[in-house]
Coordinates of C-alpha atoms and ligand atoms in Angstrom, one line a residue:
M1 CA 26.2 -14.9 -6.8
E2 CA 28.1 -16.9 -4.3
A3 CA 28.1 -15.6 -0.9
N4 CA 31.4 -14.3 0.4
N5 CA 31.7 -14.7 4.1
S6 CA 34.0 -11.9 5.0
E7 CA 32.0 -9.2 3.3
N8 CA 28.9 -10.9 4.5
L9 CA 29.5 -10.4 8.1
E10 CA 28.8 -6.7 7.9
S11 CA 25.6 -5.4 6.6
K12 CA 25.7 -3.5 3.3
G13 CA 23.3 -0.7 3.9
N14 CA 22.9 1.6 6.8
R15 CA 19.3 0.8 7.5
P16 CA 18.4 0.9 11.2
S17 CA 19.2 -2.2 13.2
N18 CA 16.4 -4.5 14.4
F19 CA 16.0 -7.9 16.1
I20 CA 15.9 -9.8 12.9
K21 CA 19.1 -8.2 11.7
T22 CA 20.7 -9.1 15.0
I23 CA 19.6 -12.8 14.5
I24 CA 21.0 -12.8 10.9
E25 CA 24.3 -11.2 12.0
E26 CA 24.7 -13.8 14.7
D27 CA 24.0 -16.6 12.2
L28 CA 26.6 -15.1 9.8
K29 CA 29.1 -15.0 12.6
T30 CA 28.5 -18.6 13.6
N31 CA 28.2 -19.7 10.0
K32 CA 24.9 -21.3 10.8
W33 CA 23.7 -21.3 7.1
G34 CA 27.1 -21.4 5.5
G35 CA 27.1 -17.7 5.2
K36 CA 23.9 -17.6 3.3
V37 CA 20.9 -15.3 3.7
H38 CA 17.9 -16.4 1.8
T39 CA 14.4 -15.0 2.4
R40 CA 11.1 -15.0 0.5
F41 CA 8.0 -13.0 0.1
P42 CA 5.0 -15.4 0.1
P43 CA 1.8 -13.7 -0.9
E44 CA -1.4 -15.6 -1.4
P45 CA -2.8 -14.5 -4.8
N46 CA -6.3 -13.7 -3.5
G47 CA -6.2 -10.0 -3.7
Y48 CA -4.0 -7.0 -4.4
L49 CA -1.1 -6.1 -2.2
H50 CA -1.5 -3.4 0.4
I51 CA 0.8 -1.2 2.3
G52 CA 1.3 -3.9 5.0
H53 CA 2.6 -6.2 2.3
A54 CA 4.9 -3.4 1.3
K55 CA 6.5 -3.5 4.7
S56 CA 7.0 -7.3 4.4
I57 CA 8.4 -6.9 0.8
C58 CA 10.8 -4.2 1.9
L59 CA 11.9 -6.3 4.9
N60 CA 12.5 -9.5 3.0
F61 CA 14.0 -8.1 -0.1
G62 CA 15.8 -5.4 1.9
L63 CA 17.5 -8.0 4.2
A64 CA 18.6 -10.0 1.1
E65 CA 20.0 -6.9 -0.4
E66 CA 21.8 -5.8 2.8
Y67 CA 23.5 -9.2 3.4
Y68 CA 24.3 -10.1 -0.2
G69 CA 21.6 -12.8 -0.1
K70 CA 18.6 -13.7 -2.2
C71 CA 14.9 -13.2 -1.8
N72 CA 12.3 -15.4 -3.7
L73 CA 8.9 -14.4 -4.8
R74 CA 6.6 -17.3 -3.9
F75 CA 2.9 -17.4 -4.6
D76 CA 1.3 -19.3 -1.8
D77 CA -1.4 -20.7 -4.0
T78 CA -2.7 -23.6 -2.0
N79 CA -6.3 -22.5 -2.0
P80 CA -7.9 -23.0 -5.5
T81 CA -11.2 -21.3 -4.7
K82 CA -10.1 -17.7 -4.1
E83 CA -7.1 -17.3 -6.3
E84 CA -6.9 -15.6 -9.7
V85 CA -4.3 -14.9 -12.3
E86 CA -5.2 -11.2 -12.2
Y87 CA -3.9 -11.1 -8.6
V88 CA -0.6 -12.9 -9.6
E89 CA 0.0 -10.3 -12.3
S90 CA -0.8 -7.4 -10.0
I91 CA 1.5 -8.7 -7.3
K92 CA 4.4 -9.0 -9.7
E93 CA 3.8 -5.5 -11.0
D94 CA 3.7 -4.1 -7.4
V95 CA 6.9 -5.8 -6.2
R96 CA 8.7 -4.6 -9.3
W97 CA 7.4 -1.1 -8.9
L98 CA 8.6 -1.0 -5.3
G99 CA 12.0 -1.6 -6.8
F100 CA 12.8 -5.2 -6.0
D101 CA 13.9 -8.0 -8.3
W102 CA 13.4 -11.7 -7.7
E103 CA 15.3 -12.5 -10.9
D104 CA 14.4 -16.0 -12.0
R105 CA 13.2 -17.1 -8.6
E106 CA 9.4 -16.9 -9.2
Y107 CA 7.9 -19.9 -7.4
Y108 CA 4.5 -21.3 -6.7
A109 CA 3.5 -23.5 -3.8
S110 CA 1.5 -25.4 -6.3
D111 CA 4.7 -26.4 -8.1
Y112 CA 5.4 -28.5 -5.0
F113 CA 2.1 -30.4 -4.8
Q114 CA 3.7 -33.6 -6.0
Q115 CA 6.6 -33.4 -3.5
L116 CA 4.2 -32.5 -0.7
Y117 CA 2.1 -35.5 -1.6
E118 CA 5.1 -37.8 -1.5
W119 CA 6.1 -36.4 1.9
A120 CA 2.6 -37.0 3.2
I121 CA 3.0 -40.6 2.2
K122 CA 6.3 -40.7 4.1
L123 CA 4.6 -39.4 7.2
I124 CA 1.8 -42.0 6.9
K125 CA 4.5 -44.7 6.6
K126 CA 6.1 -43.4 9.7
G127 CA 2.8 -43.6 11.5
K128 CA 2.7 -39.8 11.8
A129 CA -0.3 -39.1 9.7
F130 CA -3.8 -40.7 9.2
V131 CA -6.9 -40.4 7.2
C132 CA -9.8 -39.1 9.3
D133 CA -13.5 -39.5 8.4
L134 CA -14.8 -36.9 10.8
S135 CA -16.7 -34.0 9.3
P136 CA -15.1 -30.5 9.5
E137 CA -17.7 -29.7 12.2
E138 CA -16.7 -32.8 14.2
V139 CA -13.0 -32.1 13.8
R140 CA -13.7 -28.7 15.4
Q141 CA -15.7 -30.3 18.3
Y142 CA -13.0 -32.9 19.0
R143 CA -10.2 -30.3 19.1
G144 CA -11.0 -29.0 22.6
T145 CA -10.3 -25.5 23.8
L146 CA -7.4 -23.6 25.4
T147 CA -8.5 -24.9 28.7
E148 CA -9.7 -28.4 27.7
P149 CA -7.7 -31.1 26.0
G150 CA -9.0 -32.5 22.7
I151 CA -10.4 -35.9 22.1
E152 CA -8.7 -38.3 19.7
S153 CA -10.4 -39.1 16.5
P154 CA -11.9 -42.6 16.3
Y155 CA -10.0 -43.0 13.0
R156 CA -6.6 -42.2 14.5
N157 CA -5.4 -45.7 14.9
R158 CA -6.1 -47.0 11.4
S159 CA -3.3 -49.2 10.0
I160 CA -0.6 -47.7 7.8
E161 CA -1.9 -49.8 4.9
E162 CA -5.5 -48.6 5.3
N163 CA -4.2 -45.0 5.5
L164 CA -2.1 -45.3 2.4
D165 CA -5.0 -46.8 0.5
L166 CA -7.5 -44.2 1.6
F167 CA -5.1 -41.3 1.0
E168 CA -4.5 -42.5 -2.6
R169 CA -8.2 -42.8 -3.2
M170 CA -8.7 -39.3 -1.8
K171 CA -6.2 -38.2 -4.4
N172 CA -7.9 -40.1 -7.1
G173 CA -11.2 -38.3 -6.5
E174 CA -13.2 -41.2 -5.1
F175 CA -14.6 -39.1 -2.2
P176 CA -16.7 -36.0 -2.1
D177 CA -15.6 -32.7 -0.7
G178 CA -15.3 -32.5 3.1
S179 CA -15.8 -36.3 3.6
R180 CA -12.2 -37.0 4.7
T181 CA -9.0 -35.3 5.6
L182 CA -5.4 -36.3 6.1
R183 CA -4.2 -35.3 9.6
A184 CA -0.9 -35.2 11.3
K185 CA -0.8 -37.6 14.3
I186 CA 0.7 -35.4 17.1
D187 CA -1.0 -34.9 20.4
M188 CA -4.6 -34.1 21.1
K189 CA -3.7 -32.9 24.6
H190 CA -1.0 -30.5 23.4
P191 CA -1.4 -27.1 25.0
N192 CA -1.0 -25.5 21.6
L193 CA -4.2 -26.2 19.6
N194 CA -2.3 -26.1 16.3
M195 CA -0.5 -29.3 17.5
R196 CA -3.7 -31.3 18.1
D197 CA -3.6 -33.5 15.0
P198 CA -3.9 -30.7 12.5
V199 CA -5.4 -31.2 9.1
M200 CA -2.8 -31.5 6.4
Y201 CA -5.0 -32.2 3.3
R202 CA -8.6 -31.6 2.5
I203 CA -10.7 -32.8 -0.5
L204 CA -11.7 -30.0 -2.8
H205 CA -13.0 -30.8 -6.3
E206 CA -11.9 -27.4 -7.7
E207 CA -9.9 -26.3 -10.6
H208 CA -6.6 -24.6 -9.7
H209 CA -5.3 -21.6 -11.7
R210 CA -2.0 -23.5 -12.4
T211 CA -2.6 -27.2 -11.9
G212 CA -6.0 -27.3 -13.5
K213 CA -7.9 -30.5 -12.6
K214 CA -4.8 -32.5 -11.7
W215 CA -5.5 -32.4 -7.9
C216 CA -8.7 -32.7 -5.9
I217 CA -6.8 -32.7 -2.6
Y218 CA -5.1 -29.5 -1.5
P219 CA -2.6 -29.0 1.3
M220 CA -3.3 -26.7 4.2
Y221 CA -1.2 -23.6 4.7
D222 CA 0.7 -25.2 7.7
Y223 CA 1.6 -28.3 5.7
A224 CA 2.6 -26.4 2.6
H225 CA 4.4 -23.3 3.9
G226 CA 7.4 -24.6 5.8
Q227 CA 8.1 -27.3 3.3
S228 CA 8.0 -24.8 0.5
D229 CA 10.6 -22.8 2.4
S230 CA 12.6 -25.9 2.8
I231 CA 12.5 -26.9 -0.8
E232 CA 13.8 -23.4 -1.8
G233 CA 16.6 -23.4 0.7
I234 CA 15.2 -20.5 2.7
T235 CA 17.3 -19.6 5.7
H236 CA 15.2 -17.1 7.5
S237 CA 11.4 -17.5 7.1
I238 CA 10.0 -14.1 8.2
C239 CA 6.3 -13.9 8.9
T240 CA 3.9 -11.9 11.0
L241 CA 3.1 -12.5 14.6
E242 CA -0.1 -14.5 14.2
F243 CA 2.1 -17.4 13.0
E244 CA 4.0 -17.6 16.2
D245 CA 1.6 -20.3 17.5
H246 CA 2.2 -22.2 14.2
R247 CA 5.9 -22.3 14.6
P248 CA 5.9 -25.6 16.7
L249 CA 4.0 -27.2 13.8
Y250 CA 6.4 -25.7 11.2
D251 CA 9.2 -27.2 13.2
W252 CA 7.5 -30.5 13.6
F253 CA 6.9 -31.1 9.9
C254 CA 10.5 -30.2 9.0
N255 CA 11.9 -32.5 11.8
E256 CA 9.6 -35.4 11.0
L257 CA 10.4 -35.2 7.3
E258 CA 14.1 -34.7 8.0
I259 CA 14.5 -31.9 5.5
H260 CA 16.3 -28.6 5.4
H261 CA 14.8 -26.6 8.3
P262 CA 14.6 -22.8 8.0
Q263 CA 14.2 -20.6 11.0
Q264 CA 10.8 -19.0 11.3
I265 CA 10.9 -15.5 12.8
E266 CA 7.8 -13.4 13.5
F267 CA 7.5 -9.7 13.5
A268 CA 4.6 -7.3 14.2
R269 CA 2.4 -6.5 11.2
L270 CA 1.9 -3.0 10.1
N271 CA -1.3 -1.3 11.2
L272 CA -2.2 2.2 10.1
T273 CA -4.7 4.6 11.4
Y274 CA -7.8 5.3 9.3
T275 CA -6.9 2.2 7.3
L276 CA -8.3 -1.3 6.8
M277 CA -5.7 -3.8 6.1
S278 CA -7.6 -7.1 5.7
K279 CA -7.7 -8.4 2.1
R280 CA -11.2 -9.7 2.7
K281 CA -12.5 -6.3 3.6
L282 CA -10.6 -4.6 0.8
L283 CA -12.2 -7.1 -1.6
E284 CA -15.6 -6.1 -0.1
L285 CA -14.9 -2.4 -0.7
V286 CA -14.2 -3.3 -4.3
K287 CA -17.0 -5.7 -4.9
E288 CA -19.6 -3.5 -3.2
G289 CA -18.5 -0.5 -5.4
I290 CA -17.6 1.6 -2.4
V291 CA -14.4 2.4 -4.2
N292 CA -13.7 2.3 -7.9
G293 CA -11.5 -0.8 -8.1
W294 CA -8.4 -2.1 -6.3
D295 CA -6.3 0.8 -7.5
D296 CA -8.8 3.5 -6.4
P297 CA -6.5 6.2 -5.0
R298 CA -8.3 5.9 -1.6
M299 CA -7.3 2.3 -1.3
P300 CA -4.4 1.3 0.9
T301 CA -3.2 -1.0 -1.9
I302 CA 0.2 -0.5 -3.5
S303 CA -1.6 0.0 -6.8
G304 CA -3.8 2.6 -5.1
F305 CA -0.9 4.5 -3.8
R306 CA 0.8 4.3 -7.1
R307 CA -2.2 5.8 -8.9
R308 CA -2.5 8.4 -6.2
G309 CA 1.0 9.6 -7.0
Y310 CA 3.1 8.0 -4.3
T311 CA 6.6 7.1 -5.2
P312 CA 8.3 3.8 -4.5
E313 CA 11.0 5.7 -2.7
S314 CA 8.5 7.2 -0.3
I315 CA 7.0 3.8 0.6
R316 CA 10.4 2.2 1.1
N317 CA 11.4 5.1 3.2
F318 CA 8.2 4.7 5.2
A319 CA 8.9 1.0 5.8
D320 CA 12.4 1.9 7.1
R321 CA 11.0 4.5 9.4
V322 CA 8.3 2.2 10.8
G323 CA 11.0 -0.3 11.6
V324 CA 10.6 -3.9 12.6
A325 CA 9.3 -4.8 16.1
K326 CA 8.1 -7.8 18.0
S327 CA 4.9 -6.2 19.4
E328 CA 1.9 -4.8 17.7
S329 CA 1.4 -1.1 17.3
I330 CA -0.6 1.3 15.1
V331 CA 1.3 3.7 13.0
D332 CA 0.0 7.2 12.4
Y333 CA -1.1 7.8 8.8
A334 CA 0.6 11.2 9.1
L335 CA 4.0 9.4 9.0
L336 CA 3.2 8.0 5.5
E337 CA 2.1 11.4 4.4
F338 CA 5.3 12.9 5.8
C339 CA 7.3 10.5 3.7
I340 CA 5.6 11.2 0.5
R341 CA 5.7 15.0 1.1
E342 CA 9.4 14.8 1.8
H343 CA 10.1 13.0 -1.5
L344 CA 7.8 15.1 -3.6
N345 CA 9.2 18.3 -2.2
K346 CA 12.5 17.3 -3.8
I347 CA 11.2 16.1 -7.1
A348 CA 7.9 17.7 -7.9
K349 CA 7.6 20.4 -10.5
R350 CA 5.9 23.5 -9.2
V351 CA 3.0 24.9 -11.2
L352 CA 0.2 27.4 -10.5
A353 CA -3.3 26.0 -10.4
V354 CA -6.5 27.4 -8.9
I355 CA -8.8 24.9 -7.3
N356 CA -11.8 27.2 -6.6
P357 CA -11.5 30.1 -9.1
L358 CA -12.5 33.7 -8.4
K359 CA -12.0 36.2 -11.2
V360 CA -9.9 39.3 -10.6
I361 CA -9.7 42.2 -13.0
I362 CA -6.7 44.4 -12.8
T363 CA -8.3 47.6 -13.9
N364 CA -5.1 49.6 -14.7
Y365 CA -3.5 46.8 -16.8
P366 CA -4.2 47.3 -20.5
E367 CA -7.0 45.2 -22.0
N368 CA -5.0 43.3 -24.6
A369 CA -1.6 43.4 -23.1
E370 CA 0.2 40.4 -21.9
E371 CA 3.7 39.6 -20.7
E372 CA 5.7 36.6 -19.6
L373 CA 6.9 36.1 -16.1
E374 CA 9.6 33.8 -15.0
A375 CA 8.7 31.0 -12.6
I376 CA 11.0 28.6 -10.8
N377 CA 10.2 24.9 -11.4
N378 CA 11.6 23.7 -8.1
P379 CA 13.2 25.9 -5.5
E380 CA 14.6 22.6 -3.9
D381 CA 16.3 21.7 -7.1
L382 CA 17.3 24.6 -9.3
S383 CA 18.6 22.3 -12.0
M384 CA 15.0 21.8 -12.9
G385 CA 15.1 25.3 -14.4
T386 CA 12.5 27.9 -14.9
R387 CA 9.5 28.4 -17.2
K388 CA 7.5 31.3 -18.5
I389 CA 4.0 32.0 -17.4
K390 CA 1.6 34.5 -19.0
F391 CA 0.2 37.5 -17.1
T392 CA -2.9 39.3 -18.3
R393 CA -5.5 41.8 -17.1
E394 CA -7.9 39.1 -16.0
I395 CA -6.7 36.4 -13.7
F396 CA -8.2 33.7 -11.4
I397 CA -7.3 33.5 -7.8
E398 CA -8.4 31.1 -5.1
R399 CA -11.8 32.0 -3.7
D400 CA -10.3 31.4 -0.2
D401 CA -7.7 34.0 -0.9
F402 CA -10.3 36.8 -0.8
M403 CA -12.3 37.8 2.2
L404 CA -14.7 40.8 2.6
N405 CA -14.4 41.0 6.3
P406 CA -11.1 39.3 7.1
P407 CA -10.0 38.4 10.6
K408 CA -6.8 39.7 12.1
K409 CA -3.7 38.1 10.6
Y410 CA -5.4 37.4 7.3
Y411 CA -2.7 38.4 4.9
R412 CA -4.4 37.6 1.7
L413 CA -6.6 39.8 -0.4
S414 CA -9.4 41.9 1.0
P415 CA -10.8 45.4 0.2
G416 CA -8.0 48.0 0.5
K417 CA -5.3 45.4 1.1
E418 CA -2.3 44.7 -1.0
V419 CA -0.8 41.2 -1.8
R420 CA 1.9 39.8 -4.0
L421 CA 1.0 37.6 -6.9
R422 CA 3.4 34.7 -7.1
Y423 CA 6.1 35.5 -9.6
G424 CA 4.1 38.7 -10.5
Y425 CA 3.1 42.1 -9.2
Y426 CA 1.7 43.6 -6.1
I427 CA -2.0 44.2 -6.5
T428 CA -4.4 46.2 -4.3
C429 CA -8.1 45.5 -4.0
T430 CA -10.2 48.4 -5.0
G431 CA -13.6 46.9 -5.3
Y432 CA -15.7 43.8 -6.0
K433 CA -19.1 42.8 -7.4
T434 CA -21.6 40.5 -5.7
D435 CA -24.6 38.7 -6.8
E436 CA -27.6 40.7 -5.8
N437 CA -29.6 37.7 -4.6
T438 CA -27.0 35.4 -3.1
G439 CA -24.3 37.9 -2.0
E440 CA -21.8 35.6 -3.7
I441 CA -18.7 37.5 -4.8
L442 CA -18.6 37.4 -8.6
E443 CA -15.5 39.3 -9.4
V444 CA -12.8 41.4 -7.6
Y445 CA -11.2 44.6 -8.9
C446 CA -7.6 45.5 -8.3
T447 CA -4.9 47.8 -9.4
Y448 CA -1.3 46.6 -9.9
D449 CA 1.9 48.5 -9.2
P450 CA 4.0 48.2 -12.4
E451 CA 7.2 48.8 -10.3
T452 CA 6.8 45.5 -8.5
K453 CA 7.4 43.0 -11.3
G454 CA 8.9 39.8 -10.0
G455 CA 7.4 40.4 -6.6
Q456 CA 9.7 43.1 -5.3
S457 CA 8.9 46.7 -4.5
P458 CA 11.7 49.3 -5.2
D459 CA 10.5 51.5 -2.3
G460 CA 11.0 48.6 0.1
R461 CA 7.3 48.4 0.8
K462 CA 6.4 45.0 2.3
V463 CA 3.4 42.9 1.7
Q464 CA 2.9 39.8 3.9
G465 CA 0.8 37.7 1.7
T466 CA 1.7 35.9 -1.6
I467 CA -1.1 34.2 -3.5
H468 CA -1.2 32.1 -6.6
W469 CA -3.1 32.8 -9.7
V470 CA -3.5 31.9 -13.4
S471 CA -4.4 34.0 -16.4
T472 CA -8.0 33.6 -17.5
R473 CA -6.8 33.8 -21.1
Y474 CA -3.9 31.4 -20.7
S475 CA -5.2 28.7 -18.4
I476 CA -6.7 25.4 -19.1
E477 CA -9.5 23.6 -17.4
A478 CA -8.9 20.3 -15.7
E479 CA -10.6 18.0 -13.2
A480 CA -9.0 17.5 -9.8
R481 CA -9.9 14.6 -7.5
L482 CA -9.4 15.6 -3.9
Y483 CA -9.2 12.7 -1.6
E484 CA -9.7 12.4 2.1
Q485 CA -9.4 9.4 4.4
L486 CA -11.7 6.6 3.4
F487 CA -12.8 6.2 7.1
I488 CA -13.8 8.8 9.6
K489 CA -12.4 6.8 12.6
E490 CA -8.8 6.1 13.4
D491 CA -9.8 2.5 13.9
P492 CA -12.3 1.7 11.1
D493 CA -13.1 -1.5 13.0
D494 CA -14.4 0.4 16.0
Y495 CA -18.2 0.3 15.5
P496 CA -21.1 -0.2 17.9
E497 CA -22.6 -3.7 18.3
G498 CA -24.6 -4.8 15.3
G499 CA -22.8 -2.4 13.0
S500 CA -19.9 -2.8 10.7
W501 CA -16.8 -1.0 9.4
R502 CA -19.1 0.3 6.7
D503 CA -20.7 2.7 9.3
N504 CA -17.3 4.4 9.5
I505 CA -16.9 5.2 5.8
N506 CA -16.2 8.8 5.1
P507 CA -19.0 10.1 2.8
D508 CA -16.6 12.9 1.6
S509 CA -13.6 10.8 0.8
L510 CA -13.7 12.0 -2.8
K511 CA -14.5 15.5 -4.0
I512 CA -14.3 16.3 -7.7
V513 CA -13.7 19.9 -8.7
N514 CA -12.9 21.8 -11.9
I515 CA -9.7 23.7 -11.7
K516 CA -7.8 26.2 -13.8
I517 CA -4.2 25.5 -14.4
E518 CA -1.3 27.0 -16.3
P519 CA -0.8 25.5 -19.8
T520 CA 2.8 24.5 -19.2
I521 CA 1.4 21.4 -17.5
L522 CA 0.9 20.0 -21.0
E523 CA 4.6 20.0 -21.7
D524 CA 5.3 17.3 -19.2
V525 CA 5.2 13.6 -19.6
L526 CA 2.4 11.8 -17.9
T527 CA 4.6 10.5 -15.2
Q528 CA 5.5 13.9 -13.9
K529 CA 4.7 14.7 -10.3
F530 CA 3.5 18.3 -9.5
Q531 CA 3.2 20.6 -6.7
F532 CA 0.3 23.0 -7.3
E533 CA 1.8 25.8 -5.3
R534 CA 0.1 26.4 -2.0
V535 CA -2.5 23.7 -2.8
G536 CA -0.9 20.3 -2.7
Y537 CA 0.9 17.6 -4.6
F538 CA -0.9 16.2 -7.7
C539 CA -0.3 13.7 -10.5
F540 CA -2.1 12.8 -13.7
D541 CA -4.7 10.1 -13.2
K542 CA -4.7 7.2 -15.6
E543 CA -8.1 8.2 -16.9
S544 CA -6.7 11.5 -18.0
T545 CA -6.9 12.2 -21.8
K546 CA -5.8 15.1 -24.1
E547 CA -9.3 16.4 -24.1
K548 CA -9.9 16.0 -20.4
L549 CA -7.0 16.4 -18.0
I550 CA -7.6 14.7 -14.7
F551 CA -5.4 15.1 -11.6
N552 CA -5.3 13.2 -8.4
R553 CA -4.3 15.0 -5.2
T554 CA -1.6 12.9 -3.8
V555 CA -1.3 14.8 -0.5
T556 CA -2.0 18.2 0.8
L557 CA 0.6 20.7 1.8
R558 CA 0.4 21.9 5.3
D559 CA -1.3 25.2 4.6
T560 CA -1.3 27.3 7.6
W561 CA -3.4 29.9 5.8
A562 CA -6.3 27.5 5.6
K563 CA -6.0 26.9 9.3
I564 CA -6.1 30.6 10.2
S565 CA -9.2 31.3 8.3
K566 CA -11.0 28.3 9.6
T567 CA -10.2 28.9 13.3
S568 CA -10.8 32.6 13.4
Ligands
ATP601 P1 -4.7 -10.6 4.9 O1 -4.7 -11.0 6.4 O2 -4.9 -9.1 4.7 O3 -5.5 -11.5 4.0 P2 -2.4 -12.1 4.6 O4 -1.4 -12.1 5.6 O5 -3.2 -13.3 4.5 O6 -3.2 -10.8 4.5 P3 -0.6 -12.9 2.5 O7 -0.8 -12.7 1.0 O8 -0.6 -14.3 3.0 O9 -1.7 -12.0 3.1 O10 0.7 -12.1 3.0 C1 1.9 -12.2 2.4 C2 3.0 -11.8 3.3 O11 2.8 -10.5 3.7 C3 2.9 -12.7 4.6 O12 4.3 -13.0 4.9 C4 2.3 -11.8 5.6 O13 2.8 -12.1 6.9 C5 2.8 -10.4 5.1 N1 1.8 -9.4 5.6 C6 0.5 -9.4 5.4 N2 -0.1 -8.3 6.0 C7 0.9 -7.6 6.6 C8 1.0 -6.4 7.4 N3 -0.1 -5.7 7.7 N4 2.2 -6.0 7.8 C9 3.3 -6.7 7.5 N5 3.3 -7.8 6.8 C10 2.1 -8.3 6.3
MG602 MG1 -1.7 -15.2 4.7

């Protein structure tokens, strides 16, 4: 689509403003890029995408959407040793799932290796790059520090001819790994360390997932990234703050090569409480078997959130609410949970399920009788209709919903007390049976009031508590996986000296329970999201089968009941 200037000046959506949008709107006014907005999302395919990447995806694709521009998906695959095809595929799936489309603009930095090589030769010919024989360790030593200038490499003043010859032989595989590098010739006294003759190419005799054995020299990130942006005609190259110090180098390469020069803009990365966001550490969680794969529902990966039952809408909404800023901050995990609750509240089908079952026998209800009660599928969306659930003499209720010696303000079931069964009758507790040895409550006896069908009493008698239940005869068993935070500390990287983030792992991050659930659950396609009333939001897990239903708890509801019984 050709950009149209007049409609371009105004943003399309009504997303909140931020400093990047201000820059773009100014550029559109001054026609800096000919009215174009072209961004990119540049993941390195060395792991699965996490929620931080989601913020970057929403930002880059979101800006393109808002300003009638384009956003490329570019795999930043300059490091052959850590990259795998599996990651490329997962990244594409995740971006698509979030709801974004890169159309035919799927690019790979490795597609530019030849061009980058030719540009390196151009820099050598300009006297702006040289082959250096220092070892990686020596390069580090010569670099200097923030307070001390660096020392020039003894190979810095090689002739252009010698540099061209050596560089070609580097490319031809004549030298072993680490023996030589190609470096930019800038300034060893530069206050910014990145400008002290940075390495552009290193020798690595490794096969690449796309170029195979073609190359044994690989460009460094700083030499590849800006030029890839340039080749693709990117206008605004948006990256995280740690690249601010690399911007002078980004600019230097574009200027020296005299090529299209995108503007690099840095924003603060997303940090979340109770969450690790480093791909290296996430890989360790997977490799060490601390979690069950990249898409374990406790992982902060996009695939983990998807499996846990998060919706793309909730994550996009979260990204909007978090906003875009110039300074680092840590976002409360509760905001993410708020966003998913908000969405699921609108779309999730309500069902009755009992997580920790306790049998209740309604002694005045006939043994073999049964009846159908009408239940609302979603009070927030009545177009989702109603369903019939079976009521019988024996039911399960939540163990937590019965107490022998309840505290004040406990409005659930206890001896002598009356409660309402959701969509059903009022019942009054008349007795219970305990295990002689353990004192555990085995079953509870109640009577029901036949006049209260549907949850209303004709005499206007009020009960304060409503509890959920399922019929023992008409419920099915399922497994529920209840997740808690993977880490017990807000900052998982806060550990005593000599320790590691592993010390902060929550040993109770996964609890597996057998639950009882109403059989209507089977009517729904596997993608359906559910609210187990009074319990939480759940979805089918991918390991679920017809024989064994498995649910993941996406997020809890804020159950004030649970709080009262715990604190009193
Ligand atoms: P990690 O440090 O976890 O390995 P990375 O930044 O190296 O992550 P890339 O694949 O290079 O991972 O990231 C792709 C894009 O996503 C980059 O533009 C990067 O700035 C952005 N990004 C990565 N992490 C975050 C984050 N926590 N918040 C926002 N953007 C992020
Ligand atoms: Mg990176």
